Coordinates of C-alpha atoms in Angstrom, one line a residue:
X1 CA 0.0 0.0 0.0
X2 CA 1.2 3.6 -0.6
X3 CA 2.8 5.5 2.2
X4 CA 0.5 8.1 3.5
X5 CA 1.1 11.0 5.9
X6 CA 0.0 10.3 9.4
X7 CA -3.7 10.8 10.1
X8 CA -4.7 13.7 12.3
X9 CA -7.0 11.3 14.2
X10 CA -5.9 8.8 16.8
X11 CA -6.2 5.0 16.7
X12 CA -7.7 2.6 19.2
X13 CA -4.2 1.4 19.9
X14 CA -3.2 5.0 20.8
X15 CA -6.0 5.2 23.3
X16 CA -5.0 1.8 24.7
X17 CA -1.5 3.2 25.4
X18 CA -3.0 6.3 27.0
X19 CA -5.1 4.1 29.4
X20 CA -1.9 2.2 30.3
X21 CA -0.3 5.5 31.2
X22 CA -3.2 6.6 33.3
X23 CA -3.2 3.3 35.2
X24 CA 0.2 4.3 36.6
X25 CA -1.5 7.4 38.1
X26 CA -5.0 6.3 39.3
X27 CA -7.4 9.0 40.2
X28 CA -9.7 6.5 41.9
X29 CA -9.2 4.7 45.2
X30 CA -11.1 1.4 45.7
X31 CA -12.9 1.1 49.0
X32 CA -12.6 -1.9 51.3
X33 CA -15.8 -3.7 50.2
X34 CA -15.2 -3.5 46.4
X35 CA -17.9 -1.0 45.6
X36 CA -17.6 1.9 43.1
X37 CA -14.3 3.5 43.8
X38 CA -14.3 6.9 45.4
X39 CA -12.7 9.8 43.5
X40 CA -9.4 11.3 44.8
X41 CA -9.3 14.6 43.0
X42 CA -6.1 15.8 44.7
X43 CA -4.1 13.2 42.8
X44 CA -4.5 15.2 39.6
X45 CA -2.0 17.7 41.3
X46 CA 0.7 15.0 41.3
X47 CA 0.5 13.8 37.7
X48 CA 3.7 14.8 36.0
X49 CA 3.5 17.4 33.3
X50 CA 4.7 15.0 30.6
X51 CA 1.7 12.7 31.4
X52 CA -0.7 15.6 31.2
X53 CA 0.8 16.5 27.8
X54 CA 0.2 12.9 26.6
X55 CA -3.5 13.2 27.7
X56 CA -4.1 16.7 26.3
X57 CA -2.6 15.6 22.9
X58 CA -5.8 13.5 22.3
X59 CA -8.2 16.4 23.1
X60 CA -10.1 18.3 20.5
X61 CA -9.4 22.0 20.0
X62 CA -12.5 23.0 22.0
X63 CA -11.4 20.7 24.9
X64 CA -7.9 22.1 24.8
X65 CA -9.4 25.5 25.1
X66 CA -11.3 24.4 28.2
X67 CA -8.2 22.8 29.7
X68 CA -6.2 26.0 29.2
X69 CA -8.6 27.8 31.6
X70 CA -8.6 25.2 34.4
X71 CA -5.4 26.1 36.3
X72 CA -1.9 27.2 35.8
X73 CA -0.5 23.7 35.8
X74 CA -2.8 22.5 33.1
X75 CA -2.4 25.7 31.0
X76 CA 1.4 25.1 31.0
X77 CA 1.0 21.5 30.0
X78 CA -1.5 22.2 27.2
X79 CA 0.8 24.9 25.9
X80 CA 3.5 22.3 25.2
X81 CA 4.5 22.1 21.5
X82 CA 4.0 18.3 21.6
X83 CA 0.3 18.8 22.2
X84 CA -0.1 21.0 19.1
X85 CA 2.0 19.1 16.5
X86 CA -1.1 17.3 15.2
X87 CA -4.1 19.7 15.3
X88 CA -7.6 19.6 13.8
X89 CA -9.5 22.9 13.8
X90 CA -13.3 22.9 13.3
X91 CA -15.0 26.2 12.2
X92 CA -18.6 25.3 12.3
X93 CA -20.4 27.8 14.7
X94 CA -20.5 31.5 15.4
X95 CA -19.6 31.1 19.1
X96 CA -16.0 30.0 18.5
X97 CA -14.4 33.5 18.4
X98 CA -12.8 33.2 21.8
X99 CA -11.5 29.7 21.2
X100 CA -10.0 30.7 17.9
X101 CA -8.5 33.8 19.4
X102 CA -6.7 31.7 22.0
X103 CA -5.5 29.3 19.3
X104 CA -3.5 32.0 17.6
X105 CA -0.7 31.9 20.2
X106 CA -0.2 28.2 19.4
X107 CA -0.3 28.3 15.6
X108 CA 3.5 28.5 15.4
X109 CA 3.8 25.1 17.0
X110 CA 1.5 23.2 14.6
X111 CA 3.2 20.8 12.2
X112 CA 0.2 18.9 10.8
X113 CA -3.0 20.9 10.4
X114 CA -6.5 19.8 9.3
X115 CA -9.1 22.5 9.0
X116 CA -12.8 21.4 8.8
X117 CA -15.5 24.1 8.2
X118 CA -19.0 24.6 7.0
X119 CA -18.5 26.9 4.0
X120 CA -22.2 27.9 3.9
X121 CA -21.7 30.4 6.7
X122 CA -19.7 33.6 6.1
X123 CA -18.3 33.7 9.6
X124 CA -16.7 30.3 9.2
X125 CA -15.1 31.3 5.9
X126 CA -13.7 34.4 7.6
X127 CA -12.3 32.4 10.5
X128 CA -10.6 30.0 8.1
X129 CA -8.9 32.8 6.1
X130 CA -7.9 34.4 9.4
X131 CA -6.2 31.2 10.5
X132 CA -4.5 30.7 7.2
X133 CA -3.2 34.3 7.1
X134 CA -1.9 34.0 10.6
X135 CA -0.1 30.7 9.6
X136 CA 1.5 32.6 6.7
X137 CA 2.8 35.2 9.1
X138 CA 4.1 33.1 12.0
X139 CA 4.3 29.4 11.3
X140 CA 7.6 28.1 9.9
X141 CA 7.1 24.5 11.1
X142 CA 3.9 23.6 9.1
X143 CA 4.5 20.4 7.2
X144 CA 1.0 19.1 6.4
X145 CA -2.2 21.0 5.4
X146 CA -5.6 19.4 4.8
X147 CA -8.7 21.5 4.2
X148 CA -12.2 19.9 4.4
X149 CA -15.4 21.7 3.5
X150 CA -19.0 20.5 4.2
X151 CA -22.4 22.1 3.9
X152 CA -24.0 23.8 0.9
X153 CA -21.8 26.1 -1.1
X154 CA -23.3 29.5 -1.4
X155 CA -24.4 30.7 -4.9
X156 CA -21.7 32.5 -6.8
X157 CA -19.1 31.7 -4.1
X158 CA -15.9 30.3 -5.6
X159 CA -13.7 30.3 -2.5
X160 CA -11.4 33.0 -3.8
X161 CA -10.7 34.3 -0.2
X162 CA -9.6 30.9 0.9
X163 CA -7.5 30.4 -2.2
X164 CA -5.8 33.8 -1.7
X165 CA -4.9 32.8 1.8
X166 CA -3.4 29.6 0.5
X167 CA -1.3 31.7 -1.9
X168 CA -0.2 33.8 1.1
X169 CA 1.1 30.7 2.8
X170 CA 3.2 30.0 -0.4
X171 CA 4.9 33.5 -0.1
X172 CA 8.6 32.9 -0.1
X173 CA 8.9 35.1 3.1
X174 CA 6.9 32.6 5.2
X175 CA 9.7 29.9 5.0
X176 CA 7.0 27.3 5.3
X177 CA 8.1 24.0 3.8
X178 CA 5.0 21.8 3.3
X179 CA 5.4 18.1 2.7
X180 CA 1.8 17.0 2.4
X181 CA -1.1 18.9 0.9
X182 CA -4.7 17.4 0.7
X183 CA -7.4 19.5 -1.0
X184 CA -9.6 16.6 -2.1
X185 CA -12.5 17.9 0.0
X186 CA -12.1 21.6 -0.7
X187 CA -14.6 22.2 -3.6
X188 CA -13.1 25.3 -5.1
X189 CA -11.7 25.2 -8.7
X190 CA -7.9 25.2 -8.6
X191 CA -6.0 26.7 -11.5
X192 CA -2.6 25.8 -12.9
X193 CA -0.9 28.9 -11.5
X194 CA -1.8 28.1 -7.9
X195 CA -0.8 24.4 -8.2
X196 CA 2.5 25.4 -9.8
X197 CA 3.0 27.9 -6.9
X198 CA 2.4 25.2 -4.3
X199 CA 5.0 23.0 -6.0
X200 CA 7.7 25.6 -6.6
X201 CA 7.5 27.0 -3.1
X202 CA 7.4 23.6 -1.4
X203 CA 10.0 21.5 -3.3
X204 CA 10.0 18.9 -0.5
X205 CA 6.4 17.8 -1.1
X206 CA 5.8 14.1 -0.6
X207 CA 2.1 14.1 -1.4
X208 CA -0.2 16.5 -3.3
X209 CA -3.9 15.8 -3.7
X210 CA -5.9 18.3 -5.9
X211 CA -8.6 15.9 -7.3
X212 CA -11.4 17.8 -5.5
X213 CA -14.4 16.9 -7.8
X214 CA -15.2 20.4 -8.9
X215 CA -17.2 20.8 -12.2
X216 CA -14.2 22.1 -14.1
X217 CA -10.5 21.0 -14.2
X218 CA -8.3 24.0 -14.8
X219 CA -5.0 22.1 -14.2
X220 CA -3.4 21.2 -17.5
X221 CA -1.0 18.3 -17.9
X222 CA 1.9 20.7 -18.4
X223 CA 1.3 22.0 -14.9
X224 CA 1.6 18.5 -13.5
X225 CA 4.8 17.9 -15.4
X226 CA 6.2 21.1 -13.8
X227 CA 5.1 19.9 -10.4
X228 CA 6.9 16.6 -10.8
X229 CA 10.1 18.5 -11.9
X230 CA 9.8 20.9 -9.0
X231 CA 9.2 18.2 -6.4
X232 CA 11.6 15.3 -6.8
X233 CA 10.5 13.7 -3.6
X234 CA 6.8 13.6 -4.6
X235 CA 5.6 10.0 -4.2
X236 CA 1.8 10.5 -4.0
X237 CA -0.4 12.5 -6.4
X238 CA -4.1 13.0 -6.7
X239 CA -5.3 14.6 -10.0
X240 CA -8.1 14.6 -12.6
X241 CA -7.6 12.2 -15.5
X242 CA -7.6 15.3 -17.7
X243 CA -4.4 16.5 -16.0
X244 CA -2.5 13.5 -17.2
X245 CA -0.7 13.0 -20.5
X246 CA 2.1 11.1 -22.2
X247 CA 4.5 13.8 -21.1
X248 CA 3.5 13.5 -17.5
X249 CA 4.2 9.7 -17.6
X250 CA 7.5 10.3 -19.3
X251 CA 8.4 12.5 -16.3
X252 CA 7.7 9.6 -14.0
X253 CA 9.9 7.3 -16.2
X254 CA 13.0 9.4 -15.8
X255 CA 15.9 7.4 -14.3
X256 CA 16.4 9.9 -11.5
X257 CA 12.8 9.9 -10.4
X258 CA 12.4 8.7 -6.8
X259 CA 9.9 5.9 -6.0
X260 CA 6.4 6.8 -6.8
X261 CA 3.8 4.9 -4.8
X262 CA 0.3 6.4 -5.1
X263 CA -1.7 7.9 -8.0
X264 CA -5.3 8.9 -7.2
X265 CA -7.3 9.7 -10.3
X266 CA -10.8 11.3 -10.7
X267 CA -12.5 10.8 -14.1
X268 CA -15.4 13.1 -15.1
X269 CA -17.4 14.1 -18.2
X270 CA -14.8 16.2 -19.9
X271 CA -12.5 13.1 -20.2
X272 CA -14.4 12.1 -23.3
X273 CA -12.4 14.8 -25.1
X274 CA -9.0 13.7 -23.5
X275 CA -6.6 11.3 -25.2
X276 CA -6.2 8.1 -23.0
X277 CA -2.9 6.9 -21.5
X278 CA -1.6 4.0 -23.6
X279 CA -1.2 0.5 -22.4
X280 CA 2.5 0.7 -23.0
X281 CA 3.0 3.8 -20.8
X282 CA 1.1 2.2 -17.9
X283 CA 3.2 -0.9 -18.3
X284 CA 6.4 1.1 -18.3
X285 CA 5.4 3.2 -15.2
X286 CA 4.4 0.0 -13.3
X287 CA 7.7 -1.6 -14.1
X288 CA 9.7 1.5 -13.1
X289 CA 7.6 1.9 -9.8
X290 CA 6.7 -1.6 -8.7
X291 CA 5.1 -0.3 -5.4
X292 CA 2.7 2.0 -7.3
X293 CA -1.0 1.7 -6.3
X294 CA -3.6 3.5 -8.4
X295 CA -7.0 4.6 -7.2
X296 CA -9.6 5.3 -9.9
X297 CA -12.9 7.0 -9.5
X298 CA -15.4 7.4 -12.4
X299 CA -18.0 10.1 -11.9
X300 CA -21.6 9.4 -13.1
X301 CA -21.0 12.0 -15.9
X302 CA -18.4 9.8 -17.6
X303 CA -19.9 8.3 -20.9
X304 CA -20.1 4.5 -20.6
X305 CA -18.2 4.1 -23.9
X306 CA -15.2 6.0 -22.4
X307 CA -14.7 3.7 -19.3
X308 CA -13.2 0.7 -21.3
X309 CA -10.9 3.1 -23.0
X310 CA -9.5 4.4 -19.7
X311 CA -9.2 1.1 -18.0
X312 CA -6.0 -0.6 -19.1
X313 CA -4.7 -4.1 -18.4
X314 CA -1.4 -2.9 -16.8
X315 CA -2.8 -0.4 -14.3
X316 CA -2.1 -1.5 -10.7
X317 CA -5.5 -0.6 -9.5
X318 CA -6.0 -0.8 -5.7
X319 CA -9.3 1.1 -5.4
X320 CA -11.9 1.4 -8.1
X321 CA -15.2 3.4 -7.9
X322 CA -17.6 3.0 -10.8
X323 CA -20.3 5.5 -9.9
X324 CA -21.8 5.5 -13.4
X325 CA -25.3 3.8 -12.9
X326 CA -24.7 2.0 -16.2
X327 CA -24.8 -1.7 -17.1
X328 CA -21.4 -2.7 -15.8
X329 CA -21.1 -6.5 -16.3
X330 CA -18.5 -6.3 -19.0
X331 CA -16.4 -3.8 -16.9
X332 CA -16.6 -6.1 -13.8
X333 CA -15.4 -9.1 -15.9
X334 CA -12.5 -7.0 -17.2
X335 CA -11.7 -6.0 -13.6
X336 CA -11.7 -9.6 -12.5
X337 CA -9.3 -10.6 -15.3
X338 CA -7.0 -7.6 -15.0
X339 CA -6.8 -6.5 -11.4
X340 CA -7.3 -9.6 -9.3
X341 CA -3.8 -9.4 -7.7
X342 CA -4.0 -5.7 -6.8
X343 CA -7.6 -4.7 -6.1
X344 CA -8.4 -3.9 -2.5
X345 CA -11.6 -1.9 -2.7
X346 CA -14.5 -1.8 -5.2
X347 CA -17.5 0.5 -5.3
X348 CA -20.3 0.1 -7.8
X349 CA -23.4 2.1 -8.7
X350 CA -25.1 -0.1 -11.3
X351 CA -28.2 -2.0 -12.2
X352 CA -29.3 -5.4 -10.8
X353 CA -29.4 -8.4 -13.0
X354 CA -28.5 -12.1 -13.0
X355 CA -25.5 -11.4 -15.1
X356 CA -24.3 -8.9 -12.5
X357 CA -24.7 -11.6 -9.8
X358 CA -22.7 -14.1 -11.8
X359 CA -19.9 -11.6 -12.6
X360 CA -19.7 -10.5 -8.9
X361 CA -19.5 -14.0 -7.6
X362 CA -16.7 -14.7 -10.1
X363 CA -14.9 -11.5 -9.0
X364 CA -15.1 -12.7 -5.4
X365 CA -13.4 -16.0 -6.3
X366 CA -10.5 -14.3 -8.1
X367 CA -9.9 -11.0 -6.1
X368 CA -8.9 -12.6 -2.8
X369 CA -7.1 -9.4 -1.6
X370 CA -10.4 -7.4 -1.4
X371 CA -10.9 -5.6 1.9
X372 CA -14.0 -3.7 0.9
X373 CA -16.9 -4.3 -1.6
X374 CA -19.8 -1.9 -1.9
X375 CA -22.5 -2.5 -4.5
X376 CA -25.4 0.0 -4.4
X377 CA -28.0 -2.2 -6.1
X378 CA -29.7 -5.5 -4.9
X379 CA -27.7 -8.6 -5.4
X380 CA -28.4 -12.3 -4.7
X381 CA -27.6 -14.1 -1.4
X382 CA -25.0 -16.2 -3.3
X383 CA -23.0 -13.1 -4.1
X384 CA -22.8 -12.2 -0.4
X385 CA -21.8 -15.7 0.5
X386 CA -19.1 -15.7 -2.3
X387 CA -17.4 -12.6 -0.9
X388 CA -17.5 -13.9 2.7
X389 CA -16.2 -17.3 1.6
X390 CA -13.4 -16.3 -0.9
X391 CA -12.1 -13.0 0.4
X392 CA -10.3 -13.6 3.7
X393 CA -9.2 -10.0 4.0
X394 CA -12.7 -8.6 3.8
X395 CA -13.4 -5.9 6.4
X396 CA -16.5 -4.1 5.1
X397 CA -19.2 -4.7 2.6
X398 CA -22.4 -3.2 1.3
X399 CA -24.3 -6.0 -0.4
X400 CA -28.1 -5.9 0.0
X401 CA -30.4 -8.8 -1.0
X402 CA -33.6 -6.7 -0.6
X403 CA -34.4 -3.1 -1.3
X404 CA -33.8 -0.8 1.6
X405 CA -34.2 2.9 2.2
X406 CA -31.0 4.9 1.5
X407 CA -28.4 5.6 2.7
X408 CA -27.2 2.0 2.8
X409 CA -24.8 1.4 5.7
X410 CA -21.9 -1.0 5.3
X411 CA -21.5 -4.2 7.3
X412 CA -18.3 -4.6 9.3
X413 CA -16.8 -8.1 9.2
X414 CA -15.9 -9.3 12.7

């Protein structure tokens, strides 16, 4: 699997380690007859600062803000740079002004930042631009930036204020050296000038994801070629299919090119006008970069006739999403024949039929490395049993044998 930047969340194992630490400093004292332990609040005063830092590291921004106001000891601990290295900021309500104001003093300590906000509200957008502008002025340590939007996009709003703040971060005077950028969930049209600016001012980029599913792709293949030249360490890239070309692939084939491990591609309606990448180029890139994993997503706007042209035998497909609502039996059979050794996740929006059931059962028998299968139409019970029987790595599936009200929730394999 491709190497990814560390998530800004925390795993179950992380919390297990935290509990183990807390057991060394219990804040409860069992009574003599085994009833509910009685709290011993004063023991909080004896917990070493380094343990408090480990605890506060797991808190949300709002909880850190609360902790900062409890007492001087906690304020000192939560102010440690170790607490702020991985930070997620949520801008979703109008009552966060005080919390965000207190955050400004810690911005210079953040290395990995994820900003989540509801872009439908003007106050949230202003808060995000304020945070980004402050980062540009005082943060020389920032290595990872991820921006996630949700909510309805206002009419005629194109995110130009947010994009300008991103340009400010790229100003040479900031000395910020980003290594990971993820804009996949920031639905504002990116142009070639901004993408090239991101690359040239951050030459140590390891990952760049700009396949953000907007209606228009304004990033030409020549821009991606310049990105690859400017960022020799880049190993993970997310783009529109329209941003790829033979010249981009030739850049990946250069002898001095470092290992390239992840290509995330979004295909949409305008791809019907784009020349496809040849079988020979895919084969050459796969041979040059044997660890390469490709994620392919087809939007519902892609013409059905274009899908077989884009899917090539030698693509090392790891994740495939066919959200086309077309009759997909022939494509599923091609996937079974071509990607059985590499496919880990498959998502289908298609139409129910006996042929579909047969092709899915065959896919289950051959694609034994599948960890997820999601099919958003009714399938037979035999299909469900085929995946449970033949795919030992299966972790989640969405396979319904009767019609249900949407949204369909996946089943987790125990």
